[in-house]
PDB file of C-alpha atoms in Angstrom:
ATOM      1  CA  UNK A   1     -34.227  -2.408   4.862  1.00  0.00           C
ATOM      2  CA  UNK A   2     -30.847  -3.769   3.789  1.00  0.00           C
ATOM      3  CA  UNK A   3     -28.822  -5.631   6.391  1.00  0.00           C
ATOM      4  CA  UNK A   4     -26.129  -3.272   7.917  1.00  0.00           C
ATOM      5  CA  UNK A   5     -27.187  -0.104   6.279  1.00  0.00           C
ATOM      6  CA  UNK A   6     -29.098   2.420   8.502  1.00  0.00           C
ATOM      7  CA  UNK A   7     -31.410   4.754   6.691  1.00  0.00           C
ATOM      8  CA  UNK A   8     -32.434   6.658   9.814  1.00  0.00           C
ATOM      9  CA  UNK A   9     -29.966   6.827  12.526  1.00  0.00           C
ATOM     10  CA  UNK A  10     -30.712   6.649  16.359  1.00  0.00           C
ATOM     11  CA  UNK A  11     -28.971   5.241  19.191  1.00  0.00           C
ATOM     12  CA  UNK A  12     -31.568   2.881  20.998  1.00  0.00           C
ATOM     13  CA  UNK A  13     -28.887   1.994  23.600  1.00  0.00           C
ATOM     14  CA  UNK A  14     -28.620   5.638  24.738  1.00  0.00           C
ATOM     15  CA  UNK A  15     -30.701   6.093  28.059  1.00  0.00           C
ATOM     16  CA  UNK A  16     -32.267   9.583  28.100  1.00  0.00           C
ATOM     17  CA  UNK A  17     -33.413   9.164  31.661  1.00  0.00           C
ATOM     18  CA  UNK A  18     -29.776   9.863  32.994  1.00  0.00           C
ATOM     19  CA  UNK A  19     -28.126  12.748  31.351  1.00  0.00           C
ATOM     20  CA  UNK A  20     -24.391  11.970  31.300  1.00  0.00           C
ATOM     21  CA  UNK A  21     -21.775  14.462  32.362  1.00  0.00           C
ATOM     22  CA  UNK A  22     -19.482  15.888  29.494  1.00  0.00           C
ATOM     23  CA  UNK A  23     -16.870  13.517  30.504  1.00  0.00           C
ATOM     24  CA  UNK A  24     -19.112  10.650  30.374  1.00  0.00           C
ATOM     25  CA  UNK A  25     -20.477  11.277  26.754  1.00  0.00           C
ATOM     26  CA  UNK A  26     -18.668   9.159  24.299  1.00  0.00           C
ATOM     27  CA  UNK A  27     -17.315  10.777  21.310  1.00  0.00           C
ATOM     28  CA  UNK A  28     -18.820   9.453  17.986  1.00  0.00           C
ATOM     29  CA  UNK A  29     -16.805  10.334  15.082  1.00  0.00           C
ATOM     30  CA  UNK A  30     -18.349   9.967  11.579  1.00  0.00           C
ATOM     31  CA  UNK A  31     -16.613   9.756   8.278  1.00  0.00           C
ATOM     32  CA  UNK A  32     -18.816  11.319   5.339  1.00  0.00           C
ATOM     33  CA  UNK A  33     -18.656  10.130   1.853  1.00  0.00           C
ATOM     34  CA  UNK A  34     -19.643  12.023  -1.183  1.00  0.00           C
ATOM     35  CA  UNK A  35     -19.402   9.161  -3.901  1.00  0.00           C
ATOM     36  CA  UNK A  36     -18.671  10.377  -7.446  1.00  0.00           C
ATOM     37  CA  UNK A  37     -17.795   8.471 -10.682  1.00  0.00           C
ATOM     38  CA  UNK A  38     -14.187   9.598 -10.568  1.00  0.00           C
ATOM     39  CA  UNK A  39     -13.640  11.025  -6.893  1.00  0.00           C
ATOM     40  CA  UNK A  40     -14.597  10.433  -3.406  1.00  0.00           C
ATOM     41  CA  UNK A  41     -15.011  13.397  -1.237  1.00  0.00           C
ATOM     42  CA  UNK A  42     -14.351  12.606   2.548  1.00  0.00           C
ATOM     43  CA  UNK A  43     -15.232  14.704   5.695  1.00  0.00           C
ATOM     44  CA  UNK A  44     -15.297  14.033   9.337  1.00  0.00           C
ATOM     45  CA  UNK A  45     -17.554  15.051  12.194  1.00  0.00           C
ATOM     46  CA  UNK A  46     -17.518  14.699  16.040  1.00  0.00           C
ATOM     47  CA  UNK A  47     -21.110  14.311  17.153  1.00  0.00           C
ATOM     48  CA  UNK A  48     -20.406  15.536  20.531  1.00  0.00           C
ATOM     49  CA  UNK A  49     -19.194  18.911  19.596  1.00  0.00           C
ATOM     50  CA  UNK A  50     -21.084  19.013  16.107  1.00  0.00           C
ATOM     51  CA  UNK A  51     -17.798  20.156  14.507  1.00  0.00           C
ATOM     52  CA  UNK A  52     -17.795  18.910  10.719  1.00  0.00           C
ATOM     53  CA  UNK A  53     -14.628  19.433   8.520  1.00  0.00           C
ATOM     54  CA  UNK A  54     -13.997  18.540   5.002  1.00  0.00           C
ATOM     55  CA  UNK A  55     -11.023  16.279   4.923  1.00  0.00           C
ATOM     56  CA  UNK A  56      -9.696  15.173   1.613  1.00  0.00           C
ATOM     57  CA  UNK A  57     -10.811  13.817  -1.759  1.00  0.00           C
ATOM     58  CA  UNK A  58      -9.795  10.394  -2.939  1.00  0.00           C
ATOM     59  CA  UNK A  59      -9.589   9.264  -6.650  1.00  0.00           C
ATOM     60  CA  UNK A  60     -11.912   6.306  -7.303  1.00  0.00           C
ATOM     61  CA  UNK A  61     -10.459   2.945  -7.784  1.00  0.00           C
ATOM     62  CA  UNK A  62     -11.621  -0.543  -7.496  1.00  0.00           C
ATOM     63  CA  UNK A  63     -14.026  -1.104  -4.485  1.00  0.00           C
ATOM     64  CA  UNK A  64     -11.381  -3.080  -2.889  1.00  0.00           C
ATOM     65  CA  UNK A  65      -8.914  -0.069  -3.352  1.00  0.00           C
ATOM     66  CA  UNK A  66     -11.732   2.302  -2.188  1.00  0.00           C
ATOM     67  CA  UNK A  67     -12.249   0.255   0.900  1.00  0.00           C
ATOM     68  CA  UNK A  68      -8.480   0.117   1.744  1.00  0.00           C
ATOM     69  CA  UNK A  69      -8.167   3.898   1.551  1.00  0.00           C
ATOM     70  CA  UNK A  70     -11.318   4.528   3.352  1.00  0.00           C
ATOM     71  CA  UNK A  71     -10.657   1.933   6.016  1.00  0.00           C
ATOM     72  CA  UNK A  72      -7.197   3.553   6.637  1.00  0.00           C
ATOM     73  CA  UNK A  73      -8.705   7.012   7.136  1.00  0.00           C
ATOM     74  CA  UNK A  74     -11.450   5.748   9.339  1.00  0.00           C
ATOM     75  CA  UNK A  75      -8.906   3.837  11.567  1.00  0.00           C
ATOM     76  CA  UNK A  76      -6.733   7.167  11.663  1.00  0.00           C
ATOM     77  CA  UNK A  77      -9.753   9.134  12.548  1.00  0.00           C
ATOM     78  CA  UNK A  78     -11.196   6.593  14.774  1.00  0.00           C
ATOM     79  CA  UNK A  79     -14.435   6.674  13.098  1.00  0.00           C
ATOM     80  CA  UNK A  80     -17.322   4.595  14.125  1.00  0.00           C
ATOM     81  CA  UNK A  81     -19.800   5.013  11.264  1.00  0.00           C
ATOM     82  CA  UNK A  82     -19.505   5.851   7.513  1.00  0.00           C
ATOM     83  CA  UNK A  83     -22.318   8.064   6.196  1.00  0.00           C
ATOM     84  CA  UNK A  84     -22.656   7.931   2.422  1.00  0.00           C
ATOM     85  CA  UNK A  85     -24.514  10.367   0.480  1.00  0.00           C
ATOM     86  CA  UNK A  86     -27.443   8.922  -1.411  1.00  0.00           C
ATOM     87  CA  UNK A  87     -28.340  10.742  -4.580  1.00  0.00           C
ATOM     88  CA  UNK A  88     -31.864  11.212  -5.133  1.00  0.00           C
ATOM     89  CA  UNK A  89     -34.030  12.831  -7.606  1.00  0.00           C
ATOM     90  CA  UNK A  90     -35.494  16.347  -6.566  1.00  0.00           C
ATOM     91  CA  UNK A  91     -38.754  14.681  -5.779  1.00  0.00           C
ATOM     92  CA  UNK A  92     -37.091  12.246  -3.520  1.00  0.00           C
ATOM     93  CA  UNK A  93     -37.223   9.156  -5.839  1.00  0.00           C
ATOM     94  CA  UNK A  94     -33.953   7.130  -6.069  1.00  0.00           C
ATOM     95  CA  UNK A  95     -32.014   7.271  -9.241  1.00  0.00           C
ATOM     96  CA  UNK A  96     -29.747   5.162 -11.415  1.00  0.00           C
ATOM     97  CA  UNK A  97     -26.825   6.771  -9.426  1.00  0.00           C
ATOM     98  CA  UNK A  98     -28.640   5.787  -6.094  1.00  0.00           C
ATOM     99  CA  UNK A  99     -28.489   2.212  -7.370  1.00  0.00           C
ATOM    100  CA  UNK A 100     -24.715   2.599  -8.408  1.00  0.00           C
ATOM    101  CA  UNK A 101     -23.980   4.167  -4.728  1.00  0.00           C
ATOM    102  CA  UNK A 102     -26.042   1.302  -2.928  1.00  0.00           C
ATOM    103  CA  UNK A 103     -24.143  -1.451  -5.016  1.00  0.00           C
ATOM    104  CA  UNK A 104     -20.801   0.321  -3.965  1.00  0.00           C
ATOM    105  CA  UNK A 105     -21.874   0.476  -0.351  1.00  0.00           C
ATOM    106  CA  UNK A 106     -22.699  -3.363  -0.414  1.00  0.00           C
ATOM    107  CA  UNK A 107     -19.263  -3.981  -1.798  1.00  0.00           C
ATOM    108  CA  UNK A 108     -17.150  -1.541   0.058  1.00  0.00           C
ATOM    109  CA  UNK A 109     -18.988  -1.344   3.490  1.00  0.00           C
ATOM    110  CA  UNK A 110     -18.140  -5.009   4.547  1.00  0.00           C
ATOM    111  CA  UNK A 111     -14.597  -4.427   3.667  1.00  0.00           C
ATOM    112  CA  UNK A 112     -14.180  -1.245   5.647  1.00  0.00           C
ATOM    113  CA  UNK A 113     -15.924  -3.039   8.641  1.00  0.00           C
ATOM    114  CA  UNK A 114     -18.061  -0.075   9.950  1.00  0.00           C
ATOM    115  CA  UNK A 115     -21.700   0.369   9.969  1.00  0.00           C
ATOM    116  CA  UNK A 116     -22.909   2.545   7.053  1.00  0.00           C
ATOM    117  CA  UNK A 117     -25.740   5.235   7.131  1.00  0.00           C
ATOM    118  CA  UNK A 118     -27.215   6.613   3.973  1.00  0.00           C
ATOM    119  CA  UNK A 119     -27.886  10.150   4.005  1.00  0.00           C
ATOM    120  CA  UNK A 120     -29.989  12.237   1.349  1.00  0.00           C
ATOM    121  CA  UNK A 121     -27.342  14.133  -0.572  1.00  0.00           C
ATOM    122  CA  UNK A 122     -29.556  16.447  -2.633  1.00  0.00           C
ATOM    123  CA  UNK A 123     -28.124  19.711  -3.703  1.00  0.00           C
ATOM    124  CA  UNK A 124     -24.888  19.261  -1.432  1.00  0.00           C
ATOM    125  CA  UNK A 125     -22.543  19.766  -4.508  1.00  0.00           C
ATOM    126  CA  UNK A 126     -24.605  22.761  -5.669  1.00  0.00           C
ATOM    127  CA  UNK A 127     -24.553  24.316  -2.096  1.00  0.00           C
ATOM    128  CA  UNK A 128     -20.773  23.581  -1.829  1.00  0.00           C
ATOM    129  CA  UNK A 129     -20.331  25.423  -5.339  1.00  0.00           C
ATOM    130  CA  UNK A 130     -22.476  28.344  -4.193  1.00  0.00           C
ATOM    131  CA  UNK A 131     -20.340  28.769  -0.988  1.00  0.00           C
ATOM    132  CA  UNK A 132     -17.121  28.532  -2.891  1.00  0.00           C
ATOM    133  CA  UNK A 133     -18.022  30.721  -5.902  1.00  0.00           C
ATOM    134  CA  UNK A 134     -17.043  29.848  -9.611  1.00  0.00           C
ATOM    135  CA  UNK A 135     -13.565  28.168 -10.537  1.00  0.00           C
ATOM    136  CA  UNK A 136     -10.821  30.573 -10.386  1.00  0.00           C
ATOM    137  CA  UNK A 137      -9.759  32.100 -13.755  1.00  0.00           C
ATOM    138  CA  UNK A 138      -6.416  30.993 -15.209  1.00  0.00           C
ATOM    139  CA  UNK A 139      -3.259  33.182 -15.064  1.00  0.00           C
ATOM    140  CA  UNK A 140      -4.206  35.289 -18.008  1.00  0.00           C
ATOM    141  CA  UNK A 141      -7.871  35.763 -17.125  1.00  0.00           C
ATOM    142  CA  UNK A 142      -8.876  32.922 -19.391  1.00  0.00           C
ATOM    143  CA  UNK A 143     -10.284  29.551 -18.527  1.00  0.00           C
ATOM    144  CA  UNK A 144      -8.628  27.644 -15.440  1.00  0.00           C
ATOM    145  CA  UNK A 145      -5.981  24.997 -16.314  1.00  0.00           C
ATOM    146  CA  UNK A 146      -6.937  21.334 -16.118  1.00  0.00           C
ATOM    147  CA  UNK A 147      -4.958  21.029 -12.790  1.00  0.00           C
ATOM    148  CA  UNK A 148      -6.732  24.094 -11.200  1.00  0.00           C
ATOM    149  CA  UNK A 149     -10.211  22.649 -12.568  1.00  0.00           C
ATOM    150  CA  UNK A 150      -9.383  19.328 -10.986  1.00  0.00           C
ATOM    151  CA  UNK A 151      -8.330  20.759  -7.484  1.00  0.00           C
ATOM    152  CA  UNK A 152     -11.499  23.032  -7.565  1.00  0.00           C
ATOM    153  CA  UNK A 153     -13.662  19.870  -8.183  1.00  0.00           C
ATOM    154  CA  UNK A 154     -11.844  17.869  -5.586  1.00  0.00           C
ATOM    155  CA  UNK A 155     -12.609  20.746  -3.094  1.00  0.00           C
ATOM    156  CA  UNK A 156     -16.252  20.850  -4.097  1.00  0.00           C
ATOM    157  CA  UNK A 157     -16.350  16.884  -3.405  1.00  0.00           C
ATOM    158  CA  UNK A 158     -15.042  17.356   0.181  1.00  0.00           C
ATOM    159  CA  UNK A 159     -17.208  20.368   0.875  1.00  0.00           C
ATOM    160  CA  UNK A 160     -20.257  18.185  -0.261  1.00  0.00           C
ATOM    161  CA  UNK A 161     -19.151  15.411   2.001  1.00  0.00           C
ATOM    162  CA  UNK A 162     -19.082  18.037   4.854  1.00  0.00           C
ATOM    163  CA  UNK A 163     -22.767  18.935   3.972  1.00  0.00           C
ATOM    164  CA  UNK A 164     -23.872  15.276   3.900  1.00  0.00           C
ATOM    165  CA  UNK A 165     -22.255  14.841   7.380  1.00  0.00           C
ATOM    166  CA  UNK A 166     -23.811  18.058   8.651  1.00  0.00           C
ATOM    167  CA  UNK A 167     -27.209  16.733   7.722  1.00  0.00           C
ATOM    168  CA  UNK A 168     -26.391  13.563   9.706  1.00  0.00           C
ATOM    169  CA  UNK A 169     -25.192  15.396  12.687  1.00  0.00           C
ATOM    170  CA  UNK A 170     -28.452  17.572  12.634  1.00  0.00           C
ATOM    171  CA  UNK A 171     -30.697  14.512  12.297  1.00  0.00           C
ATOM    172  CA  UNK A 172     -29.015  12.918  15.281  1.00  0.00           C
ATOM    173  CA  UNK A 173     -29.234  15.927  17.374  1.00  0.00           C
ATOM    174  CA  UNK A 174     -32.950  16.243  16.611  1.00  0.00           C
ATOM    175  CA  UNK A 175     -33.490  12.735  17.742  1.00  0.00           C
ATOM    176  CA  UNK A 176     -32.118  13.486  21.189  1.00  0.00           C
ATOM    177  CA  UNK A 177     -34.360  14.114  24.036  1.00  0.00           C
ATOM    178  CA  UNK A 178     -33.676  17.346  25.820  1.00  0.00           C
ATOM    179  CA  UNK A 179     -32.933  17.035  29.561  1.00  0.00           C
TER     180      UNK A 179
END
């Protein structure tokens, strides 16, 4: 296990013997990241309500620029954890992209200053594409403009980030002991 990166997420400090009232339950906000070569899809989740929302798409920069943008968003949203999608092969093995993602997390994570959890992101982009349908056609019925294509891909990235967060929220809720 790498230091500061959590592969399975649990909250060992949570005492399941006493079920807190809704007012006592701390709100945990997660910031989901779908890291691509050109763009970063960002989503947010509230672990108390389970609400997950696509937020925005950033253009990739240097790791320092990425950390600055993600840090600003995490402070604005009061996020407590970053959840970064880890691209795996269909059989679960890590890929070259997994290595690049881990290297990015190693650089950006400490600069943002939040704990980072890695979450399997297999098929999240494909799932987002199937929900959204094909890219819209151009005005004359032909291929979409470069601008429309870029906007559609950016939407796919933030929807994929929301899928990554949904998996994290589901995993966290499955580890809670029912009262």
